Coordinates of C-alpha atoms in Angstrom, one line a residue:
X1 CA 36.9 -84.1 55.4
X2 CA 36.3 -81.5 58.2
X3 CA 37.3 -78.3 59.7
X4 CA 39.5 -79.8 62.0
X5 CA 42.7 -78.8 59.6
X6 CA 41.4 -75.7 59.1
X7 CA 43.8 -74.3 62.0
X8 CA 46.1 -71.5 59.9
X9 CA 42.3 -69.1 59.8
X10 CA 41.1 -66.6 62.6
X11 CA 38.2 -68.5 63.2
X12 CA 36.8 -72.5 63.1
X13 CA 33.6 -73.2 60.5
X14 CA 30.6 -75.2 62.1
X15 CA 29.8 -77.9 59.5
X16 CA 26.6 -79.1 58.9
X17 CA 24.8 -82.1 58.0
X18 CA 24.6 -80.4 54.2
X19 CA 28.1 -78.6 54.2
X20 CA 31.8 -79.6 55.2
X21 CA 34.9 -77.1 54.5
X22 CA 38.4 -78.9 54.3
X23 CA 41.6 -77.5 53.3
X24 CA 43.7 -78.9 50.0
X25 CA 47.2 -77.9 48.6
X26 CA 47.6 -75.6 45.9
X27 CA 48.9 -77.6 42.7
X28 CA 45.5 -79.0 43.1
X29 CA 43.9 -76.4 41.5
X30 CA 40.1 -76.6 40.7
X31 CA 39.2 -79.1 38.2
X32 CA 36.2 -77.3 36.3
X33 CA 36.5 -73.4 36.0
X34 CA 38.7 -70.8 38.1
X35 CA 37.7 -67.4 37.8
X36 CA 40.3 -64.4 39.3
X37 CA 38.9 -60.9 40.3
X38 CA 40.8 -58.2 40.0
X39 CA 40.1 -54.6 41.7
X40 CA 37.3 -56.7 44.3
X41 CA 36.1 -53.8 46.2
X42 CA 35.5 -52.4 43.0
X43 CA 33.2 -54.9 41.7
X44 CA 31.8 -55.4 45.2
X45 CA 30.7 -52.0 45.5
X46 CA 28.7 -52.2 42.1
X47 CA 26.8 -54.9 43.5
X48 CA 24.7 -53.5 46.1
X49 CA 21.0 -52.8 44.9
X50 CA 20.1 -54.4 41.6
X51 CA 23.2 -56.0 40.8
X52 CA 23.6 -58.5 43.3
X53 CA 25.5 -61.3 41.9
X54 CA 29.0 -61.6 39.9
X55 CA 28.1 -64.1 37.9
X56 CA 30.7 -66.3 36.1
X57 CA 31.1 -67.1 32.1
X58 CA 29.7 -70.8 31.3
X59 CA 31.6 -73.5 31.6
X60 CA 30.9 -77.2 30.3
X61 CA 30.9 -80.6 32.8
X62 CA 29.2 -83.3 32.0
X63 CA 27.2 -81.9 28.6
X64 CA 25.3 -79.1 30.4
X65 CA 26.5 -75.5 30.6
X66 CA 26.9 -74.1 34.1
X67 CA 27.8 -70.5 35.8
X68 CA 28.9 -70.1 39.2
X69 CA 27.0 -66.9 41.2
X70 CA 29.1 -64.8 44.5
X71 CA 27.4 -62.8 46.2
X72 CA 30.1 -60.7 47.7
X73 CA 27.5 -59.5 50.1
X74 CA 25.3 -62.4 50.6
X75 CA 22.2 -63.2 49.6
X76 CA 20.4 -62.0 52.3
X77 CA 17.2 -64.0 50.5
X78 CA 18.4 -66.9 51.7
X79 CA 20.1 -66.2 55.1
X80 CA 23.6 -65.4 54.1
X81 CA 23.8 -61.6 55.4
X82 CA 27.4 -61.3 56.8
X83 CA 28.5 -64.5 54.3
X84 CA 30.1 -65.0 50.6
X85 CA 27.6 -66.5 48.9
X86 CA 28.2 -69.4 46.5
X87 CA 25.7 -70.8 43.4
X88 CA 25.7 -73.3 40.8
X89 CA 23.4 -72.4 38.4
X90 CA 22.5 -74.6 34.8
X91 CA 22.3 -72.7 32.0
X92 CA 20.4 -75.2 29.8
X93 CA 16.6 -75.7 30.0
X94 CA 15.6 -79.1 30.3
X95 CA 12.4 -80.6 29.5
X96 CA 9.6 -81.6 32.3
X97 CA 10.7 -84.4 33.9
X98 CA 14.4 -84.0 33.3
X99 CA 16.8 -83.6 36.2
X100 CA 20.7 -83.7 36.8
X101 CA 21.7 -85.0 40.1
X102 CA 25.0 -82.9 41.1
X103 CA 27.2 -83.0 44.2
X104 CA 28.9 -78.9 43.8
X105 CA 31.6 -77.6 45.7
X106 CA 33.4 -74.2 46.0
X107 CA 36.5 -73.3 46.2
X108 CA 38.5 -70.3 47.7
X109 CA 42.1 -69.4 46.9
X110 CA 44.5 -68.8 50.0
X111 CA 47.6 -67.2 48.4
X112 CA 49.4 -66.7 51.7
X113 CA 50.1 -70.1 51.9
X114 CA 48.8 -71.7 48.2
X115 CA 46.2 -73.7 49.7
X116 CA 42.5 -73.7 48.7
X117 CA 39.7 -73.8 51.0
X118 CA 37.0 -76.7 50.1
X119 CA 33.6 -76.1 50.7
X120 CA 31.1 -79.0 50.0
X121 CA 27.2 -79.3 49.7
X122 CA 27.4 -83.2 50.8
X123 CA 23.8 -83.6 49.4
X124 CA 23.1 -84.2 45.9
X125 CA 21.1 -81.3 44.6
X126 CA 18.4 -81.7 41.7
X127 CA 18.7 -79.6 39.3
X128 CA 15.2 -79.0 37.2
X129 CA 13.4 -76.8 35.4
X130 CA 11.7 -75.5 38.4
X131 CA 15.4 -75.5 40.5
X132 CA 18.1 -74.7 38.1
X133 CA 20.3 -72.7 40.9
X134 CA 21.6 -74.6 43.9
X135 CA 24.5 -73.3 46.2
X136 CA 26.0 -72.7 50.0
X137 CA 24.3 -68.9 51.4
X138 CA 26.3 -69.0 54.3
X139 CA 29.8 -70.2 52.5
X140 CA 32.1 -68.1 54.1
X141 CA 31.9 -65.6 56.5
X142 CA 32.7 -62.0 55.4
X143 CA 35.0 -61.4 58.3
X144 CA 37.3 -64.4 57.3
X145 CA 37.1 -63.6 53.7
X146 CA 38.4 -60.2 54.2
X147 CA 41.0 -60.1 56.6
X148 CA 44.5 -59.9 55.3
X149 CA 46.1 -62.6 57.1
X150 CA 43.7 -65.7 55.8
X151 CA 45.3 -64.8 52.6
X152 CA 41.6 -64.8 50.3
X153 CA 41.4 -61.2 49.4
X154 CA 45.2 -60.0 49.2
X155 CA 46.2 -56.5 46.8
X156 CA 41.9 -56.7 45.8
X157 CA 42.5 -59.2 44.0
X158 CA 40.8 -63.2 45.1
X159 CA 40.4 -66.2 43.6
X160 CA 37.0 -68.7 43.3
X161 CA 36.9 -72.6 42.3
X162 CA 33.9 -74.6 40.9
X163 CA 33.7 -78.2 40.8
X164 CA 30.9 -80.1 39.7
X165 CA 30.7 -83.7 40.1
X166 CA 28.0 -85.6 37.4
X167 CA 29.5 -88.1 35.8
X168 CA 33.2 -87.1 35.0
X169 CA 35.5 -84.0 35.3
X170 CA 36.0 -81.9 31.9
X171 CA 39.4 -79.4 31.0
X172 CA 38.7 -76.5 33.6
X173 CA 37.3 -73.2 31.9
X174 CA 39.5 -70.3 33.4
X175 CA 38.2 -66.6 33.7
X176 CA 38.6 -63.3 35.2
X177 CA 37.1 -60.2 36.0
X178 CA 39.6 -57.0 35.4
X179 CA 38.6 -53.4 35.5
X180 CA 38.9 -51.3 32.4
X181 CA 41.2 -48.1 32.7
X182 CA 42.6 -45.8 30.4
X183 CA 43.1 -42.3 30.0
X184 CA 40.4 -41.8 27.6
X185 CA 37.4 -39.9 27.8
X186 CA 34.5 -41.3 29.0
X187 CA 31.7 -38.5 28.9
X188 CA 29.3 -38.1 25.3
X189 CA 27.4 -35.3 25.1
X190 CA 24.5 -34.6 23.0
X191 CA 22.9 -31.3 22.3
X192 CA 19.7 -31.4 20.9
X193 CA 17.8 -28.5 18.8
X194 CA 14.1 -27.7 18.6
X195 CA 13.4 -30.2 21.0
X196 CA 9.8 -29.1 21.4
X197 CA 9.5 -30.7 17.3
X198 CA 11.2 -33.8 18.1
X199 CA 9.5 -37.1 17.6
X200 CA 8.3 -39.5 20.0
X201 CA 11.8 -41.0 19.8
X202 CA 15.3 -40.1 18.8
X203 CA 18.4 -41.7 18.7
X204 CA 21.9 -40.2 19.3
X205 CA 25.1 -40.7 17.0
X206 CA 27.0 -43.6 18.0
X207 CA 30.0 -42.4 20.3
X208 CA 32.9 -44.9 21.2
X209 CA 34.1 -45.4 24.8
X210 CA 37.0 -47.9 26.0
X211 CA 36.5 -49.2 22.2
X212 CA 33.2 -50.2 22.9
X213 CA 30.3 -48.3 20.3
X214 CA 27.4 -47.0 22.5
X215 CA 24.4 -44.9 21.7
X216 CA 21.5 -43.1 23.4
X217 CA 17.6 -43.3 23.1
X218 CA 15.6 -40.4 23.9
X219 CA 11.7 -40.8 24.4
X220 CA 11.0 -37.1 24.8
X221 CA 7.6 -37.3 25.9
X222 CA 8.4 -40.5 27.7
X223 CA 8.5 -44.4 27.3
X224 CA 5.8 -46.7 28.0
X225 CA 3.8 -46.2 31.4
X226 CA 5.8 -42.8 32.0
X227 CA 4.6 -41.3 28.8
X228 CA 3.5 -37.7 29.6
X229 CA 5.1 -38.0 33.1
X230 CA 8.9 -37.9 31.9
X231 CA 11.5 -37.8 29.8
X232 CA 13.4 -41.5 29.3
X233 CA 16.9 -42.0 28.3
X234 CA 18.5 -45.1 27.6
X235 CA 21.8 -46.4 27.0
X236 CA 22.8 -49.2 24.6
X237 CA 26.0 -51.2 23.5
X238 CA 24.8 -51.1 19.9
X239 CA 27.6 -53.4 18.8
X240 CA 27.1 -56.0 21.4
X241 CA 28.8 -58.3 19.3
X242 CA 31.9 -56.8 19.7
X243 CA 31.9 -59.1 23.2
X244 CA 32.7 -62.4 22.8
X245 CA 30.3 -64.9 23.4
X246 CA 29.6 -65.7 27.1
X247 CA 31.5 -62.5 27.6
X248 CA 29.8 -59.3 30.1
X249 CA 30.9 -56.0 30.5
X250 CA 29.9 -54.2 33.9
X251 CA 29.0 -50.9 34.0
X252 CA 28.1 -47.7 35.9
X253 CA 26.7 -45.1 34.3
X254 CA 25.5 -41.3 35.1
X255 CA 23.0 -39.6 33.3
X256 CA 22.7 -36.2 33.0
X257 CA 20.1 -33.0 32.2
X258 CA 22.5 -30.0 32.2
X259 CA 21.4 -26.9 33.4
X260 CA 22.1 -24.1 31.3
X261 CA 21.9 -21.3 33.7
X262 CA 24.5 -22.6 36.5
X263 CA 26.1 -26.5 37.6
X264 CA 23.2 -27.7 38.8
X265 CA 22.8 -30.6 36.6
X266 CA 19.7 -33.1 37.1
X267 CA 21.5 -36.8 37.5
X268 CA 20.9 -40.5 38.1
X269 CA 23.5 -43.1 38.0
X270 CA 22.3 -46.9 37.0
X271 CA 24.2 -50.2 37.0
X272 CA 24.0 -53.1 34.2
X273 CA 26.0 -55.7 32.6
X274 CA 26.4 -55.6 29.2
X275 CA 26.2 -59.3 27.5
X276 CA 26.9 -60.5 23.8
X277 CA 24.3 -60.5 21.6
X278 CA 23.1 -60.3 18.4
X279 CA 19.9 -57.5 18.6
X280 CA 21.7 -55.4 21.8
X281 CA 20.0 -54.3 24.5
X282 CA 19.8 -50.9 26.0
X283 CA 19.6 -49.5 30.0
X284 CA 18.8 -46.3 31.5
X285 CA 15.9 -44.8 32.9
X286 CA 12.2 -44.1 32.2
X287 CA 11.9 -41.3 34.3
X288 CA 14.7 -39.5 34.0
X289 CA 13.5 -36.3 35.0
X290 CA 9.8 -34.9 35.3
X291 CA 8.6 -33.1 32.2
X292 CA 6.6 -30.4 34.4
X293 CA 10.2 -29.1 36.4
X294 CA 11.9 -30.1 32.7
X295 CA 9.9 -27.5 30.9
X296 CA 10.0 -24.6 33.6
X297 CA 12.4 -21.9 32.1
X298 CA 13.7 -20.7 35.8
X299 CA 15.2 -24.4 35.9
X300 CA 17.4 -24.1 33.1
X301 CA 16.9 -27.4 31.6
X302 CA 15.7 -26.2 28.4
X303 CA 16.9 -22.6 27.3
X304 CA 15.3 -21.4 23.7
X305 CA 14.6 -24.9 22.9
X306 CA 17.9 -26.7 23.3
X307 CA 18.1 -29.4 25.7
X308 CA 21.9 -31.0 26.6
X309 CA 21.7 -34.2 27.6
X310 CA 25.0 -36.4 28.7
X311 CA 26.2 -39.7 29.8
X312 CA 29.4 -40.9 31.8
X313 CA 30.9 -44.4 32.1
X314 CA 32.4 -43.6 35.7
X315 CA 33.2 -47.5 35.7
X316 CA 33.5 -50.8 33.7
X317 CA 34.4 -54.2 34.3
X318 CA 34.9 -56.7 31.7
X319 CA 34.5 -60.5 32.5
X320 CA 35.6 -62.9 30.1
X321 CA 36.9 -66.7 29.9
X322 CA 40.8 -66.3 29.2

């Protein structure tokens, strides 16, 4: 194996002594888990500060459960600035002094010419409890993966391959990553009375949006180590279960402090991604807005006790194992 075949791409790979990139046909298709991503520079943009990683649904090989991580835009932790970053990461926790000995590689879909691009770790990784994530930083470069004519990222839409080689080979998982659109609103707003009585937190009605129930949690006097700084307002999925299992639903979010006097509305937009489970979890932000500019009258915020609070879903992705 080699780059020597690699001929059809703008530019030639270096191997290493740890990673070798060779080219094989299409109707070979990756033997573990596939996952397609739709709308790309969608989901690329969304990871940029705290969400860093797409990370893929679990798949089985071997009797352990495994996710693949991409770092669209490298993990610059470990030297990939300017790369496509690739991970295998093992979902179980094994006891002290257990280890799986794995050879991993990669795959990228060309769909110009219905080839994949192989990229190896040639070196058996140890995965422990103290190194459950193993992977390539500098897998591809960005320039290769996003020009048109190398045939990887074609309509925003790209293809990635896992295959992990323990023992034996398993019926691939497949997966995808599609953006949610619809015509539906996706604003909830919640006006609040006598909020100088209110409690030292309060919960919102449950609201729907893109069929998913959500629900906001106010700390008016603020959670935790902002309390008597701010305000806090979160954001939950409070029927999480409504994902599937190993399912995640990526969002953006803005929330907002209307001013009641003009349209200068007091904003912050978060990221998360939304996973199934049982109890819910919520996002948002402990300091939403300072409760010393909240409370000045000139600011609008609060008018005659009345504060209007509202969130919008600007953007979700839902990944999930077809």
């Amino acid at each position: 194996m080699g780059s020597s075949g690699y001929l059809p791409y703008t530019m030639k790979f270096e191997d290493s002594e740890d990673v070798i990139r060779s080219i094989r046909s299409g109707e070979q298709p990756p033997i573990h888990y596939k996952l397609d991503v739709k709308s790309f520079s969608q989901i690329r943009s969304i990871l940029t500060s705290k969400l860093k990683v797409l990370e893929s649904t679990e798949f089985y090989v071997g009797g352990y459960r495994w996710v693949t991580q991409i770092y669209p835009h490298g993990n610059r932790n470990d030297n990939g600035e300017g790369h496509i970053s690739i991970y295998l990461k093992l979902c179980d926790e094994l006891k002290y002094g257990s280890f799986v000995n794995v050879i991993f590689r990669a795959l990228v879909y060309d769909q110009q010419r219905d080839k994949y691009l192989v990229i190896q770790d040639l070196r058996e990784k140890r995965f422990d409890a103290t190194n459950p994530i193993w992977g390539m930083s500098q897998a591809l470069p960005q320039s290769v993966f996003n020009a048109t004519c190398n045939g990887f990222l074609v309509k925003d839409r790209c293809t990635f391959g896992a295959e992990v080689f323990i023992i034996y080979a398993t019926t691939p998982t497949i997966a995808e990553v599609s953006s949610i659109h619809s015509s539906s609103t996706r604003k909830y707003t919640w006006r609040i009375e006598k909020f100088s009585e209110l409690p030292d937190d309060v919960y919102s009605p449950e609201f729907t949006i893109e069929d998913h129930t959500w629900k906001l949690s106010l700390y008016p006097r603020g959670y935790n180590s902002r309390r008597g700084k701010s305000i806090s307002l979160f954001l939950g999925l409070t029927r999480q279960r409504e994902l599937t299992a190993g399912s995640k639903l990526y969002t953006e979010y803005e929330m907002r402090v209307k001013n009641q006097l003009n349209f200068e509305d007091h904003s912050n937009t978060g990221y998360h991604a939304f996973e199934y489970s049982e109890e819910g979890t919520v996002k948002g932000f402990g300091d939403l807005i300072p409760i010393s500019d909240l409370l000045i009258p000139s600011k609008g915020f609060v008018m005659e006790d009345v504060i209007i609070l509202e969130v919008c879903v600007k953007r979700l992705f839902l990944l999930k194992t077809m």
